[in-house]
Amino acid sequence: GWEQEFFVISKKAFMERPDLLSCNRTVMGAPPARGQQADTNYFGQIPNSVAHFLEAVQKEMWLLGIPMTTYHNEVAPGQHELA
């Protein structure tokens, strides 16, 4: 089935990024740090704010007839997936 991976950042962090403000996507950055693929991120607890967001998305998707049965952290810090 389908899956969508994305990053969740705070509004404060968003407001400090001119690339996100001007085009709503990342256009600047840096190569990933070595070791970011640690299991700590993937198997760690989903932050409460992200979990609440994903639960709301899941509810709306079910109302539209789109099954979303799982969500979890991904490898990079702040990266998540829903499927």
PDB file of C-alpha atoms in Angstrom:
ATOM      1  CA  GLY A   1       0.000   0.000   0.000  1.00  0.00           C
ATOM      2  CA  TRP A   2       0.883   3.650   0.027  1.00  0.00           C
ATOM      3  CA  GLU A   3       2.918   5.461   2.637  1.00  0.00           C
ATOM      4  CA  GLN A   4       3.803   9.086   3.198  1.00  0.00           C
ATOM      5  CA  GLU A   5       6.942  10.244   4.978  1.00  0.00           C
ATOM      6  CA  PHE A   6       7.305  13.792   6.260  1.00  0.00           C
ATOM      7  CA  PHE A   7       9.036  15.996   8.814  1.00  0.00           C
ATOM      8  CA  VAL A   8       7.243  17.795  11.635  1.00  0.00           C
ATOM      9  CA  ILE A   9       8.763  21.027  12.943  1.00  0.00           C
ATOM     10  CA  SER A  10       7.509  23.604  15.394  1.00  0.00           C
ATOM     11  CA  LYS A  11       5.848  26.792  14.188  1.00  0.00           C
ATOM     12  CA  LYS A  12       8.725  28.758  15.713  1.00  0.00           C
ATOM     13  CA  ALA A  13      11.271  26.778  13.679  1.00  0.00           C
ATOM     14  CA  PHE A  14       9.112  27.216  10.576  1.00  0.00           C
ATOM     15  CA  MET A  15       8.946  30.983  11.062  1.00  0.00           C
ATOM     16  CA  GLU A  16      12.761  31.144  11.248  1.00  0.00           C
ATOM     17  CA  ARG A  17      13.240  29.435   7.857  1.00  0.00           C
ATOM     18  CA  PRO A  18      13.007  31.809   4.857  1.00  0.00           C
ATOM     19  CA  ASP A  19      12.883  28.873   2.434  1.00  0.00           C
ATOM     20  CA  LEU A  20       9.846  27.395   4.151  1.00  0.00           C
ATOM     21  CA  LEU A  21       8.132  30.758   4.453  1.00  0.00           C
ATOM     22  CA  SER A  22       8.567  31.646   0.791  1.00  0.00           C
ATOM     23  CA  CYS A  23       7.812  28.334  -0.895  1.00  0.00           C
ATOM     24  CA  ASN A  24       6.533  25.941   1.812  1.00  0.00           C
ATOM     25  CA  ARG A  25       9.318  23.429   1.217  1.00  0.00           C
ATOM     26  CA  THR A  26      12.947  22.958   2.091  1.00  0.00           C
ATOM     27  CA  VAL A  27      15.353  24.436  -0.417  1.00  0.00           C
ATOM     28  CA  MET A  28      18.376  24.768   1.840  1.00  0.00           C
ATOM     29  CA  GLY A  29      19.981  22.383   4.227  1.00  0.00           C
ATOM     30  CA  ALA A  30      23.023  20.288   4.926  1.00  0.00           C
ATOM     31  CA  PRO A  31      24.089  16.719   4.369  1.00  0.00           C
ATOM     32  CA  PRO A  32      22.740  14.369   7.068  1.00  0.00           C
ATOM     33  CA  ALA A  33      24.908  13.835  10.099  1.00  0.00           C
ATOM     34  CA  ARG A  34      26.626  10.492  10.398  1.00  0.00           C
ATOM     35  CA  GLY A  35      24.844   8.159  12.744  1.00  0.00           C
ATOM     36  CA  GLN A  36      21.411   9.725  12.323  1.00  0.00           C
ATOM     37  CA  GLN A  37      20.090   6.333  11.316  1.00  0.00           C
ATOM     38  CA  ALA A  38      20.134   5.234  14.963  1.00  0.00           C
ATOM     39  CA  ASP A  39      17.327   2.983  16.173  1.00  0.00           C
ATOM     40  CA  THR A  40      16.637   5.586  18.869  1.00  0.00           C
ATOM     41  CA  ASN A  41      14.661   7.693  16.404  1.00  0.00           C
ATOM     42  CA  TYR A  42      12.863   4.866  14.624  1.00  0.00           C
ATOM     43  CA  PHE A  43      11.787   2.984  17.740  1.00  0.00           C
ATOM     44  CA  GLY A  44      11.421   6.011  20.010  1.00  0.00           C
ATOM     45  CA  GLN A  45       8.150   7.343  21.364  1.00  0.00           C
ATOM     46  CA  ILE A  46       6.219   9.665  19.049  1.00  0.00           C
ATOM     47  CA  PRO A  47       6.085  13.158  20.594  1.00  0.00           C
ATOM     48  CA  ASN A  48       2.629  13.940  22.028  1.00  0.00           C
ATOM     49  CA  SER A  49       2.029  16.891  19.706  1.00  0.00           C
ATOM     50  CA  VAL A  50       2.826  14.739  16.660  1.00  0.00           C
ATOM     51  CA  ALA A  51       0.707  11.838  17.945  1.00  0.00           C
ATOM     52  CA  HIS A  52      -2.300  14.169  18.391  1.00  0.00           C
ATOM     53  CA  PHE A  53      -1.768  15.539  14.883  1.00  0.00           C
ATOM     54  CA  LEU A  54      -1.565  12.041  13.378  1.00  0.00           C
ATOM     55  CA  GLU A  55      -4.679  10.909  15.266  1.00  0.00           C
ATOM     56  CA  ALA A  56      -6.597  13.895  13.837  1.00  0.00           C
ATOM     57  CA  VAL A  57      -5.307  13.121  10.318  1.00  0.00           C
ATOM     58  CA  GLN A  58      -6.287   9.471  10.755  1.00  0.00           C
ATOM     59  CA  LYS A  59      -9.826  10.439  11.803  1.00  0.00           C
ATOM     60  CA  GLU A  60     -10.270  12.762   8.809  1.00  0.00           C
ATOM     61  CA  MET A  61      -8.890  10.163   6.402  1.00  0.00           C
ATOM     62  CA  TRP A  62     -11.319   7.531   7.688  1.00  0.00           C
ATOM     63  CA  LEU A  63     -14.194  10.004   7.197  1.00  0.00           C
ATOM     64  CA  LEU A  64     -13.064  10.365   3.564  1.00  0.00           C
ATOM     65  CA  GLY A  65     -12.902   6.597   3.128  1.00  0.00           C
ATOM     66  CA  ILE A  66      -9.107   6.471   3.066  1.00  0.00           C
ATOM     67  CA  PRO A  67      -7.742   3.794   5.394  1.00  0.00           C
ATOM     68  CA  MET A  68      -4.754   4.879   7.449  1.00  0.00           C
ATOM     69  CA  THR A  69      -3.868   2.062   9.771  1.00  0.00           C
ATOM     70  CA  THR A  70      -0.414   2.914  11.047  1.00  0.00           C
ATOM     71  CA  TYR A  71       1.930   5.771  11.843  1.00  0.00           C
ATOM     72  CA  HIS A  72       5.377   5.817  13.379  1.00  0.00           C
ATOM     73  CA  ASN A  73       8.707   7.630  13.592  1.00  0.00           C
ATOM     74  CA  GLU A  74      11.165   7.314  10.756  1.00  0.00           C
ATOM     75  CA  VAL A  75      14.955   7.255  10.874  1.00  0.00           C
ATOM     76  CA  ALA A  76      15.815  10.976  10.905  1.00  0.00           C
ATOM     77  CA  PRO A  77      14.925  13.142  13.915  1.00  0.00           C
ATOM     78  CA  GLY A  78      11.516  14.757  13.364  1.00  0.00           C
ATOM     79  CA  GLN A  79      10.684  12.416  10.470  1.00  0.00           C
ATOM     80  CA  HIS A  80       7.455  10.419  10.594  1.00  0.00           C
ATOM     81  CA  GLU A  81       5.405   8.139   8.353  1.00  0.00           C
ATOM     82  CA  LEU A  82       1.755   7.299   7.927  1.00  0.00           C
ATOM     83  CA  ALA A  83       0.342   4.431   5.894  1.00  0.00           C
TER      84      ALA A  83
END
